[in-house]
Short mmCIF file of C-alpha atoms in Angstrom, two decimals:
data_model
loop_
_atom_site.label_atom_id
_atom_site.label_comp_id
_atom_site.label_asym_id
_atom_site.label_seq_id
_atom_site.Cartn_x
_atom_site.Cartn_y
_atom_site.Cartn_z
CA MET A 1 36.69 271.78 -28.90
CA GLU A 2 33.11 270.56 -29.00
CA ARG A 3 31.64 268.75 -26.00
CA TRP A 4 29.00 266.09 -26.48
CA ALA A 5 27.00 263.72 -24.29
CA VAL A 6 26.00 260.23 -25.40
CA ILE A 7 23.27 258.31 -23.56
CA CYS A 8 23.42 254.57 -24.19
CA GLY A 9 21.10 251.73 -23.27
CA ALA A 10 17.61 250.33 -23.50
CA LEU A 11 14.66 252.44 -22.35
CA ARG A 12 13.64 250.03 -19.61
CA ALA A 13 12.90 252.92 -17.24
CA PRO A 14 11.68 255.82 -19.41
CA LEU A 15 11.12 258.09 -16.42
CA GLU A 16 14.75 257.73 -15.29
CA ALA A 17 15.95 258.22 -18.87
CA ARG A 18 13.86 261.41 -19.05
CA ILE A 19 15.58 262.74 -15.90
CA VAL A 20 19.01 262.02 -17.41
CA VAL A 21 17.98 263.85 -20.59
CA ASN A 22 16.72 266.86 -18.65
CA LEU A 23 19.95 267.13 -16.65
CA LEU A 24 22.01 267.05 -19.83
CA LEU A 25 19.74 269.59 -21.52
CA GLU A 26 20.45 271.93 -18.59
CA LEU A 27 24.18 271.52 -19.24
CA ARG A 28 23.59 272.28 -22.92
CA ALA A 29 21.70 275.42 -21.97
CA GLN A 30 24.66 276.47 -19.80
CA GLY A 31 27.00 276.09 -22.78
CA LEU A 32 28.76 273.00 -21.40
CA LEU A 33 27.45 270.68 -24.13
CA ASP A 34 27.24 271.21 -27.89
CA GLY A 35 25.19 268.14 -28.66
CA ILE A 36 23.41 265.12 -27.16
CA VAL A 37 22.94 261.66 -28.68
CA LEU A 38 20.65 258.88 -27.47
CA SER A 39 21.85 255.49 -28.74
CA THR A 40 19.32 252.76 -28.06
CA TRP A 41 17.82 249.59 -29.52
CA ARG A 42 15.22 249.64 -32.28
CA LYS A 43 12.71 247.96 -29.99
CA SER A 44 13.06 250.79 -27.46
CA VAL A 45 12.37 253.33 -30.22
CA ARG A 46 9.24 251.48 -31.33
CA ASP A 47 7.99 250.99 -27.76
CA ASN A 48 8.38 254.69 -26.82
CA PRO A 49 7.30 256.75 -29.88
CA ASP A 50 6.10 259.79 -27.91
CA PHE A 51 9.34 260.05 -25.92
CA ILE A 52 11.47 259.66 -29.05
CA ARG A 53 9.43 262.34 -30.85
CA GLU A 54 9.89 264.69 -27.89
CA LEU A 55 13.68 264.13 -27.91
CA SER A 56 13.89 264.98 -31.60
CA GLN A 57 11.88 268.15 -31.03
CA ARG A 58 14.33 269.17 -28.29
CA GLY A 59 17.31 268.81 -30.59
CA ILE A 60 18.57 265.41 -29.38
CA ILE A 61 19.88 263.01 -32.02
CA VAL A 62 18.29 259.55 -31.66
CA SER A 63 20.22 256.59 -33.07
CA GLU A 64 18.64 253.15 -33.21
CA THR A 65 20.51 249.87 -33.58
CA ILE A 66 19.18 246.42 -34.41
CA ASP A 67 19.35 244.34 -31.25
CA VAL A 68 21.85 241.52 -30.90
CA LYS A 69 20.76 238.63 -28.71
CA GLU A 70 23.96 237.77 -26.91
CA GLY A 71 24.01 236.90 -23.23
CA GLY A 72 26.85 236.26 -20.82
CA ASN A 73 30.17 237.64 -22.02
CA GLY A 74 28.51 238.87 -25.21
CA GLN A 75 26.50 241.39 -23.18
CA THR A 76 29.45 243.78 -23.16
CA TYR A 77 29.66 243.51 -26.95
CA ARG A 78 26.00 244.58 -27.14
CA GLN A 79 26.77 247.62 -25.00
CA HIS A 80 29.73 248.47 -27.20
CA ARG A 81 27.60 248.43 -30.32
CA LEU A 82 25.41 251.20 -28.90
CA PHE A 83 28.41 253.17 -27.64
CA GLU A 84 30.34 252.92 -30.89
CA GLN A 85 27.27 253.95 -32.88
CA ALA A 86 26.89 257.05 -30.69
CA LEU A 87 30.59 257.93 -31.06
CA SER A 88 30.31 257.70 -34.85
CA ILE A 89 27.83 260.59 -34.72
CA CYS A 90 29.99 262.88 -32.56
CA PRO A 91 32.55 265.14 -34.29
CA PRO A 92 36.21 264.01 -34.39
CA GLY A 93 38.29 265.50 -31.61
CA SER A 94 35.30 266.16 -29.37
CA LEU A 95 35.15 265.61 -25.61
CA ILE A 96 32.50 262.98 -24.82
CA PHE A 97 30.54 262.40 -21.64
CA LYS A 98 29.01 258.91 -21.66
CA ALA A 99 25.95 258.17 -19.52
CA ARG A 100 23.56 255.27 -19.23
CA THR A 101 19.80 255.56 -19.61
CA ASP A 102 19.48 254.45 -15.99
CA LYS A 103 21.40 254.47 -12.69
CA CYS A 104 23.38 257.63 -13.42
CA THR A 105 21.24 260.66 -12.47
CA HIS A 106 23.19 261.24 -9.23
CA ARG A 107 26.56 260.79 -10.94
CA ILE A 108 26.37 263.50 -13.61
CA GLU A 109 27.31 266.36 -11.29
CA ARG A 110 30.75 264.83 -10.60
CA PHE A 111 31.74 265.26 -14.23
CA ILE A 112 30.71 268.91 -14.66
CA PRO A 113 34.15 270.27 -13.57
CA PHE A 114 35.80 268.14 -16.26
CA LEU A 115 33.41 269.39 -18.93
CA GLU A 116 34.37 272.91 -17.84
CA ARG A 117 38.14 272.38 -17.82
CA GLY A 118 38.46 270.12 -20.87
CA PRO A 119 40.72 267.08 -21.45
CA VAL A 120 43.08 265.98 -18.66
CA PRO A 121 46.66 265.33 -19.93
CA THR A 122 47.92 261.77 -19.58
CA GLY A 123 50.89 260.96 -17.39
CA GLN A 124 54.16 260.64 -19.28
CA GLU A 125 56.45 259.25 -16.58
CA LEU A 126 56.34 255.73 -18.05
CA PRO A 127 55.35 255.90 -21.74
CA HIS A 128 55.07 252.12 -21.98
CA PHE A 129 51.95 252.34 -19.78
CA SER A 130 50.31 255.20 -21.70
CA VAL A 131 47.68 254.32 -24.30
CA PHE A 132 45.44 257.40 -24.51
CA ASN A 133 45.94 260.97 -25.75
CA SER A 134 44.18 262.31 -22.66
CA LYS A 135 42.95 260.71 -19.46
CA ILE A 136 39.54 259.06 -19.26
CA VAL A 137 37.63 260.34 -16.23
CA VAL A 138 35.86 257.67 -14.16
CA GLN A 139 33.95 257.62 -10.88
CA ALA A 140 36.42 255.48 -8.92
CA GLN A 141 39.33 253.11 -9.52
CA SER A 142 39.44 249.61 -8.10
CA VAL A 143 42.59 248.58 -6.28
CA SER A 144 41.93 244.87 -5.75
CA MET A 145 40.28 244.20 -9.17
CA PRO A 146 42.35 245.87 -11.90
CA PHE A 147 40.28 247.89 -14.41
CA ASN A 148 37.05 247.33 -12.48
CA TYR A 149 35.76 250.88 -13.03
CA SER A 150 32.06 251.60 -13.36
CA ASP A 151 30.89 251.98 -16.97
CA ILE A 152 27.71 253.85 -15.96
CA ALA A 153 29.28 257.26 -16.56
CA PHE A 154 32.71 258.36 -17.78
CA LEU A 155 34.30 261.07 -19.92
CA GLY A 156 37.13 261.30 -22.46
CA LEU A 157 38.21 262.29 -25.95
CA ARG A 158 36.31 260.58 -28.74
CA GLU A 159 39.44 258.98 -30.24
CA ASP A 160 40.46 257.55 -26.86
CA LEU A 161 36.99 256.18 -26.14
CA LEU A 162 36.99 254.40 -29.50
CA LYS A 163 39.95 252.36 -28.24
CA LEU A 164 37.67 250.82 -25.62
CA VAL A 165 35.50 249.20 -28.28
CA HIS A 166 37.89 248.41 -31.16
CA LEU A 167 39.20 244.95 -30.36
CA ASP A 168 38.57 241.43 -31.61
CA LEU A 169 35.44 239.73 -30.37
CA TYR A 170 37.63 236.76 -29.54
CA TYR A 171 39.09 238.69 -26.64
CA GLU A 172 35.53 239.17 -25.47
CA TRP A 173 34.22 235.64 -25.86
CA VAL A 174 37.24 233.39 -25.73
CA VAL A 175 39.91 234.83 -23.50
CA PHE A 176 38.17 236.37 -20.54
CA SER A 177 36.95 234.07 -17.83
CA GLY A 178 33.61 234.57 -16.16
CA SER A 179 35.40 236.28 -13.27
CA ALA A 180 36.16 239.31 -15.45
CA ASN A 181 32.96 241.33 -15.16
CA ALA A 182 31.51 243.89 -17.57
CA GLU A 183 33.43 246.80 -16.07
CA ILE A 184 36.77 245.02 -16.50
CA ARG A 185 35.83 244.18 -20.08
CA TRP A 186 35.10 247.83 -20.77
CA PHE A 187 38.32 249.37 -19.52
CA SER A 188 41.01 246.69 -19.92
CA ARG A 189 40.76 246.38 -23.69
CA PRO A 190 43.48 248.84 -24.74
CA TYR A 191 45.95 247.02 -22.47
CA ILE A 192 45.39 243.33 -23.10
CA LYS A 193 46.99 243.55 -26.54
CA GLU A 194 49.74 245.94 -25.44
CA LEU A 195 51.08 244.39 -22.25
CA PRO A 196 51.20 240.66 -21.43
CA VAL A 197 51.09 241.39 -17.70
CA PHE A 198 47.42 242.40 -18.09
CA ARG A 199 46.54 239.89 -20.77
CA GLN A 200 47.82 236.95 -18.75
CA PHE A 201 46.44 238.28 -15.49
CA LEU A 202 42.90 238.25 -16.89
CA GLU A 203 43.46 234.92 -18.62
CA HIS A 204 44.86 232.94 -15.72
CA ILE A 205 43.69 234.48 -12.44
CA ASN A 206 40.14 234.55 -11.08
CA CYS A 207 39.66 238.26 -10.38
CA ARG A 208 36.85 237.69 -7.87
CA ALA A 209 38.79 235.15 -5.83
CA LEU A 210 41.88 237.34 -5.75
CA SER A 211 39.92 240.45 -4.79
CA ALA A 212 38.23 238.66 -1.88
CA LYS A 213 41.61 237.44 -0.64
CA LEU A 214 43.23 240.88 -0.96
CA VAL A 215 40.41 242.55 0.96
CA ALA A 216 40.51 239.91 3.71
CA ASN A 217 44.29 240.26 3.93
CA GLY A 218 44.03 244.06 4.05
CA LYS A 219 41.49 243.95 6.86
CA SER A 220 43.54 241.55 8.98
CA ALA A 221 45.67 242.76 11.87
CA SER A 222 48.81 241.24 10.32
CA PRO A 223 48.58 241.22 6.51
CA VAL A 224 50.97 238.88 4.70
CA VAL A 225 53.33 239.68 1.83
CA LEU A 226 51.65 239.09 -1.55
CA PRO A 227 53.16 236.74 -4.17
CA GLU A 228 55.57 238.47 -6.55
CA LEU A 229 53.25 237.96 -9.52
CA VAL A 230 50.30 239.54 -7.69
CA ASN A 231 52.45 242.52 -6.66
CA ARG A 232 53.67 242.96 -10.23
CA SER A 233 50.12 242.85 -11.63
CA LEU A 234 48.76 245.28 -9.04
CA ALA A 235 51.70 247.65 -9.50
CA ALA A 236 51.31 247.58 -13.28
CA HIS A 237 47.66 248.44 -12.89
CA MET A 238 48.50 251.36 -10.60
CA TRP A 239 50.89 252.76 -13.21
CA ALA A 240 48.36 252.29 -16.01
CA ALA A 241 45.51 253.75 -13.95
CA SER A 242 47.48 256.79 -12.78
CA GLN A 243 48.67 257.67 -16.29
CA ASN A 244 45.46 257.06 -18.21
CA PHE A 245 42.53 257.64 -15.85
CA GLU A 246 41.34 260.40 -13.55
CA ILE A 247 38.89 260.04 -10.67
CA ALA A 248 35.88 262.37 -10.72
CA GLY A 249 36.12 263.12 -7.02
CA ALA A 250 37.73 265.39 -4.46
CA PRO A 251 41.56 265.39 -4.48
CA CYS A 252 43.37 263.35 -1.87
CA GLY A 253 45.33 264.96 0.95
CA ASP A 254 49.00 264.71 1.84
CA LYS A 255 48.65 262.09 4.57
CA PRO A 256 50.65 258.88 3.92
CA VAL A 257 48.76 255.76 2.85
CA SER A 258 49.22 252.28 4.30
CA PHE A 259 48.95 248.83 2.72
CA GLN A 260 45.95 248.02 4.92
CA GLN A 261 44.13 251.19 3.90
CA ILE A 262 44.23 250.53 0.17
CA PHE A 263 42.90 246.97 0.47
CA GLY A 264 40.96 247.03 3.74
CA GLY A 265 39.25 250.35 3.11
CA ASP A 266 39.50 253.68 4.92
CA THR A 267 36.73 256.07 3.89
CA LYS A 268 38.39 259.01 5.67
CA GLU A 269 41.40 258.67 3.37
CA GLY A 270 39.38 258.03 0.22
CA PHE A 271 39.37 254.23 0.09
CA ALA A 272 36.35 251.96 0.50
CA VAL A 273 35.44 248.29 0.27
CA ILE A 274 32.40 247.84 -1.96
CA PRO A 275 30.29 244.66 -2.06
CA MET A 276 29.48 243.23 -5.47
CA THR A 277 28.14 239.99 -6.89
CA LEU A 278 30.03 237.01 -5.42
CA THR A 279 32.81 239.13 -3.91
CA GLU A 280 33.84 242.60 -2.78
CA HIS A 281 36.59 244.92 -3.93
CA SER A 282 38.51 247.90 -2.62
CA VAL A 283 38.40 251.17 -4.54
CA ALA A 284 40.12 254.54 -4.58
CA GLN A 285 37.53 257.34 -4.60
CA ARG A 286 39.66 260.49 -4.63
CA GLY A 287 41.80 262.01 -7.31
CA GLY A 288 45.55 261.48 -7.10
CA LEU A 289 45.54 258.51 -4.69
CA PHE A 290 47.37 256.17 -7.05
CA GLU A 291 49.81 258.93 -7.97
CA LYS A 292 50.55 259.47 -4.27
CA ILE A 293 51.25 255.75 -3.78
CA LEU A 294 53.50 255.61 -6.85
CA GLN A 295 55.50 258.71 -5.96
CA GLY A 296 55.74 258.36 -2.21
CA GLY A 297 55.31 254.66 -1.65
CA LEU A 298 53.18 252.95 0.95
CA THR A 299 54.01 253.39 4.62
CA ASP A 300 56.45 250.95 6.10
CA SER A 301 55.48 247.28 6.49
CA ALA A 302 56.70 244.06 4.87
CA PRO A 303 53.72 243.77 2.46
CA ALA A 304 54.03 247.48 1.62
CA GLU A 305 57.75 247.21 0.88
CA ALA A 306 57.18 244.26 -1.46
CA LEU A 307 54.55 246.22 -3.40
CA ASN A 308 56.79 249.31 -3.41
CA ASP A 309 59.59 247.20 -4.93
CA ALA A 310 57.25 245.97 -7.68
CA ILE A 311 56.21 249.56 -8.42
CA LYS A 312 59.85 250.62 -8.81
CA ALA A 313 60.78 247.56 -10.91
CA LEU A 314 58.10 248.30 -13.52
CA ARG A 315 59.95 251.43 -14.58
CA ASP A 316 61.78 248.91 -16.77
CA PRO A 317 59.53 248.46 -19.84
CA GLU A 318 60.86 244.97 -20.50
CA LEU A 319 59.44 243.71 -17.19
CA ALA A 320 55.97 244.84 -18.29
CA HIS A 321 56.33 242.48 -21.28
CA GLN A 322 57.65 239.55 -19.26
CA LEU A 323 55.43 236.46 -19.47
CA PHE A 324 54.15 234.56 -16.46
CA THR A 325 55.63 231.14 -15.72
CA LYS A 326 53.98 228.07 -14.23
CA GLU A 327 55.87 228.62 -11.01
CA ASP A 328 54.58 232.21 -10.85
CA LEU A 329 51.02 230.96 -11.14
CA LYS A 330 51.54 228.18 -8.61
CA GLY A 331 52.70 230.80 -6.12
CA VAL A 332 49.43 232.69 -6.62
CA ARG A 333 47.45 229.46 -6.29
CA ALA A 334 49.18 228.70 -2.99
CA PHE A 335 48.26 232.20 -1.76
CA LEU A 336 44.61 231.85 -2.78
CA ASP A 337 43.92 228.17 -2.17
CA GLY A 338 46.69 227.04 0.14
CA ASP A 339 47.70 224.33 -2.35
CA ALA A 340 50.10 225.15 -5.18
CA GLU A 341 49.71 221.72 -6.79
CA SER A 342 45.90 221.50 -7.07
CA GLN A 343 44.54 220.68 -10.51
CA ASP A 344 42.90 223.09 -12.93
CA GLY A 345 39.12 223.02 -12.91
CA PRO A 346 36.13 225.14 -13.91
CA ASN A 347 36.16 226.89 -10.53
CA SER A 348 39.92 227.19 -10.09
CA SER A 349 41.13 230.45 -8.64
CA VAL A 350 44.24 230.14 -10.85
CA ARG A 351 44.43 228.31 -14.17
CA THR A 352 47.90 227.22 -15.18
CA ALA A 353 46.38 226.08 -18.48
CA THR A 354 43.38 227.71 -20.10
CA THR A 355 40.58 225.90 -21.85
CA VAL A 356 39.21 227.99 -24.67
CA LYS A 357 36.57 227.45 -27.30
CA LEU A 358 35.49 229.47 -30.29
CA PRO A 359 32.14 231.26 -29.97
CA GLU A 360 29.18 228.99 -30.60
CA GLY A 361 27.41 229.59 -33.87
CA THR A 362 30.47 230.97 -35.67
CA SER A 363 30.01 229.45 -39.10
CA ASN A 364 32.66 231.40 -40.96
CA ASP A 365 35.56 232.52 -38.81
CA ALA A 366 37.07 234.75 -41.49
CA ILE A 367 33.83 236.73 -41.72
CA ALA A 368 33.66 236.80 -37.91
CA LEU A 369 37.15 238.30 -37.74
CA LEU A 370 36.28 241.01 -40.24
CA ASP A 371 33.15 241.87 -38.28
CA ALA A 372 35.14 241.85 -35.06
CA VAL A 373 37.72 244.38 -36.21
CA GLY A 374 35.13 246.54 -37.93
CA VAL A 375 36.05 245.92 -41.58
CA LYS A 376 33.39 246.53 -44.23
CA LEU A 377 34.40 245.67 -47.81
CA PRO A 378 32.73 245.62 -51.23
CA ASP A 379 31.74 242.14 -52.40
CA ASN A 380 34.42 241.91 -55.10
CA GLU A 381 37.11 242.58 -52.48
CA LEU A 382 35.53 240.64 -49.62
CA ASP A 383 35.98 237.23 -51.24
CA LYS A 384 39.71 237.81 -51.75
CA VAL A 385 40.25 238.97 -48.17
CA VAL A 386 38.30 236.00 -46.79
CA ALA A 387 40.43 233.65 -48.89
CA ILE A 388 43.66 235.16 -47.56
CA ILE A 389 42.45 234.85 -43.98
CA THR A 390 41.11 231.30 -44.40
CA ASP A 391 44.20 229.96 -46.20
CA GLY A 392 46.57 231.70 -43.82
CA ALA A 393 44.82 230.59 -40.65
CA ARG A 394 45.24 226.95 -41.65
CA LYS A 395 49.00 227.31 -41.78
CA GLN A 396 50.23 230.06 -39.49
CA ALA A 397 49.55 232.44 -36.64
CA LEU A 398 46.92 235.13 -37.05
CA THR A 399 49.64 237.77 -36.80
CA ILE A 400 51.10 236.59 -40.12
CA VAL A 401 47.63 236.75 -41.68
CA TYR A 402 47.50 240.41 -40.67
CA VAL A 403 50.95 240.94 -42.23
CA ASN A 404 49.91 239.23 -45.48
CA LEU A 405 46.84 241.45 -45.77
CA ALA A 406 48.91 244.57 -45.06
CA ASP A 407 51.46 243.57 -47.70
CA ALA A 408 48.74 242.79 -50.26
CA TYR A 409 47.13 246.20 -49.82
CA GLU A 410 50.47 248.01 -49.78
CA THR A 411 51.78 246.44 -52.99
CA GLY A 412 48.48 245.98 -54.82
CA THR A 413 49.14 242.24 -55.12
CA ASP A 414 45.91 240.18 -55.04
CA LEU A 415 44.01 243.20 -53.66
CA PRO A 416 43.49 246.79 -54.85
CA GLN A 417 46.30 249.00 -53.61
CA ASN A 418 45.07 250.92 -50.56
CA LEU A 419 47.61 252.36 -48.13
CA GLU A 420 44.96 253.20 -45.54
CA HIS A 421 43.88 249.55 -45.41
CA ALA A 422 47.52 248.46 -45.35
CA VAL A 423 48.14 250.60 -42.25
CA PHE A 424 44.99 249.20 -40.61
CA TRP A 425 46.17 245.57 -40.90
CA ARG A 426 49.76 246.54 -40.13
CA ARG A 427 48.61 248.06 -36.83
CA LEU A 428 46.85 244.80 -35.90
CA ALA A 429 50.05 242.88 -36.58
CA ALA A 430 52.11 245.42 -34.66
CA GLY A 431 49.65 245.14 -31.79
CA GLU A 432 50.69 241.50 -31.59
CA LYS A 433 54.33 242.68 -31.32
CA HIS A 434 55.33 241.70 -34.86
CA ILE A 435 58.66 243.49 -35.04
CA ASP A 436 58.84 244.25 -38.75
CA SER A 437 55.31 245.66 -38.64
CA CYS A 438 56.30 247.94 -35.76
CA LEU A 439 59.28 249.15 -37.78
CA LYS A 440 57.22 249.74 -40.92
CA LEU A 441 54.60 251.66 -38.97
CA GLY A 442 57.36 253.80 -37.51
CA ARG A 443 58.61 254.58 -40.99
CA HIS A 444 55.09 255.26 -42.25
CA TYR A 445 54.34 257.82 -39.53
CA ASP A 446 57.87 259.21 -39.82
CA ALA A 447 57.20 259.98 -43.48
CA GLN A 448 53.91 261.59 -42.47
CA SER A 449 55.78 263.79 -39.93
CA ASP A 450 53.71 262.31 -37.10
CA LEU A 451 56.81 262.02 -34.95
CA LYS A 452 55.08 261.04 -31.68
CA GLU A 453 53.36 258.08 -33.35
CA ALA A 454 56.53 257.21 -35.25
CA ALA A 455 58.57 257.21 -32.04
CA HIS A 456 55.99 254.95 -30.39
CA TRP A 457 56.29 252.25 -33.06
CA TYR A 458 60.06 252.59 -33.39
CA ARG A 459 60.24 252.10 -29.61
CA GLU A 460 58.14 248.90 -29.83
CA ALA A 461 60.59 247.47 -32.37
CA ALA A 462 63.65 248.84 -30.57
CA LEU A 463 62.66 247.16 -27.33
CA ARG A 464 62.79 243.88 -29.25
CA ASN A 465 66.35 244.51 -30.46
CA ASN A 466 65.61 245.79 -33.96
CA VAL A 467 68.74 247.78 -34.72
CA ASP A 468 67.20 249.93 -37.49
CA ALA A 469 64.47 251.00 -35.07
CA GLN A 470 66.97 251.71 -32.29
CA GLU A 471 69.03 253.86 -34.62
CA ARG A 472 66.13 255.91 -35.98
CA LEU A 473 64.49 256.22 -32.55
CA GLY A 474 67.72 257.64 -31.15
CA GLU A 475 67.91 260.15 -34.01
CA LEU A 476 64.28 261.21 -33.58
CA LEU A 477 64.60 261.69 -29.83
CA SER A 478 67.83 263.65 -30.13
CA GLN A 479 66.31 265.96 -32.75
CA ASN A 480 62.97 266.40 -30.96
CA PRO A 481 63.48 266.92 -27.21
CA ASP A 482 59.72 267.37 -26.65
CA LEU A 483 59.02 263.70 -27.49
CA PRO A 484 58.41 261.24 -24.61
CA GLU A 485 61.64 259.65 -23.29
CA ALA A 486 63.77 262.10 -25.29
CA GLU A 487 66.41 261.81 -22.58
CA ARG A 488 67.06 258.23 -23.74
CA ALA A 489 68.21 259.29 -27.22
CA GLN A 490 71.90 258.63 -26.56
CA GLU A 491 71.11 255.28 -24.96
CA TRP A 492 69.31 254.06 -28.10
CA LEU A 493 72.06 255.32 -30.38
CA GLU A 494 74.70 253.54 -28.30
CA ARG A 495 72.70 250.30 -28.27
CA ALA A 496 72.35 250.45 -32.06
CA ALA A 497 76.06 251.18 -32.52
CA ALA A 498 77.04 248.29 -30.26
CA ALA A 499 74.76 245.95 -32.19
CA ARG A 500 76.23 247.06 -35.51
CA GLU A 501 79.76 246.41 -34.24
CA THR A 502 78.97 242.88 -33.14
CA GLU A 503 76.65 242.26 -36.12
CA THR A 504 73.84 241.26 -33.77
CA PRO A 505 70.92 240.15 -35.91
CA ASN A 506 67.47 241.56 -35.28
CA ALA A 507 65.31 239.57 -32.92
CA SER A 508 63.43 236.89 -34.80
CA GLN A 509 59.67 237.19 -35.16
CA PRO A 510 57.53 235.36 -32.65
CA LYS A 511 56.09 232.13 -33.91
CA SER A 512 52.76 232.91 -32.34
CA GLY A 513 50.80 236.14 -32.40
CA GLY A 514 50.10 236.63 -28.71
CA LEU A 515 47.32 235.26 -26.60
CA LEU A 516 44.84 234.95 -29.41
CA ASN A 517 47.09 232.74 -31.46
CA ARG A 518 48.49 230.38 -28.81
CA GLY A 519 46.38 227.40 -29.60
CA LEU A 520 43.43 229.21 -31.21
CA THR A 521 42.82 227.97 -34.76
CA PHE A 522 40.29 229.62 -37.01
CA LEU A 523 38.71 226.59 -38.56
CA LYS A 524 38.19 224.51 -35.43
CA SER A 525 35.81 224.93 -32.56
CA ALA A 526 37.47 222.18 -30.58
CA VAL A 527 38.79 222.82 -27.10
CA THR A 528 42.48 223.67 -26.94
CA SER A 529 44.70 223.68 -23.86
CA ARG A 530 47.39 226.35 -23.56
CA THR A 531 50.11 226.35 -20.97
CA PRO A 532 52.33 229.26 -19.82
CA ALA A 533 56.06 229.10 -20.26
CA ASP A 534 57.90 226.88 -17.79
#
């Protein structure tokens, strides 16, 4: 397996960037790196010709990208353009260490052991929380602000890191509130389309306000029990973090952990409270801390027991897909503001309805969607795809537009037959929990003998009562005991048999395609109000 480093960012501080380069060149000389890429803006290349020439002479690949002038939430998109460009240069299957051009000289050493040992296997205890092939290694993991991990330096397999950047721009510009900072935008992406508990958490709850309250509660002499919805969200994050991320730090010890330690900070036990803009948040700084909490539970107290119960309950995959209700959100608002019935506003700590608007300056939303999901088409095909998107978006949810495009490419109707493109659009539809698309993806990967991927998509459809998927999933698991959740083979076969006996129809398709499609219309930039289920 090849190991590469990618350095991303503007050359605002060339001296610091030079130090980063020299440290990585040392690792290359030691045999820990096979290649190094600098991904920066064209202006930085033009402003620093001598430095760029020196890098090329030292065997570093320099990639330049035309700058995109996007502020605010769009800043993360700018960062992703550089990162994705760098990843496109690295070989498939390689292990990638990502560093910034600044602020990371003292952080590189933490990641050397992981370059030496190679990829860290993901946790498989709860497959419905696993999204990567191997863990992504980060510096620390926030406890009070889910997915608030520093993006300055991290490490993972190339294919896993691509998942951080391959999502619709609408999730970047429309869904997230200003309380979700750049770090959250970096690391939450693979989850917001997979699990509503994360998608709705980021949509409805002000992360900064909640973090401040959690830290204050953790530091108090008598912390109170958290609302059920907060416990569920925090527990879900702990499961996701423990199975998909690793901390580049010393391992934790065997000493039990208390509720007050994880939110109030205890540096001796590997927790700390870190100040940040407008708030502060608690973080875990040692490897295995979340795993210890999940396996052993927090030490005895009423708030700890409530969080322990939420951790245990999320072993049920259906709970991770359960939508928030208005009453859930009012309970959080009462916890944060002391008034469950206060009205939504621009500074609300909890929004029971969300005001969203399309990005300013979006003149053609169909083209914007294609750009967002990374589709590049020849002109003779582009017009047909744009027409399908535009016509479909006037009449139905975006999920169905994805399905129509997948069907058109699969059958060769209206578009040139292209099974690779059909799978691409089918995966977008399946990501919105379109049941038939999940089933068809399962069959596609089944035919390709990619049984792990097939089982994943069969499971997505089976969880939504698709009998064909339940039946085939049970067969796959019984025939392949090395697959995740193979011990549930008989359960799925029995569920399918029971459904056949009672002629239970498959669950109907959702009328809306997830968060993006609840009230978001392609051809309007008007404000739309969306309300959670009562």
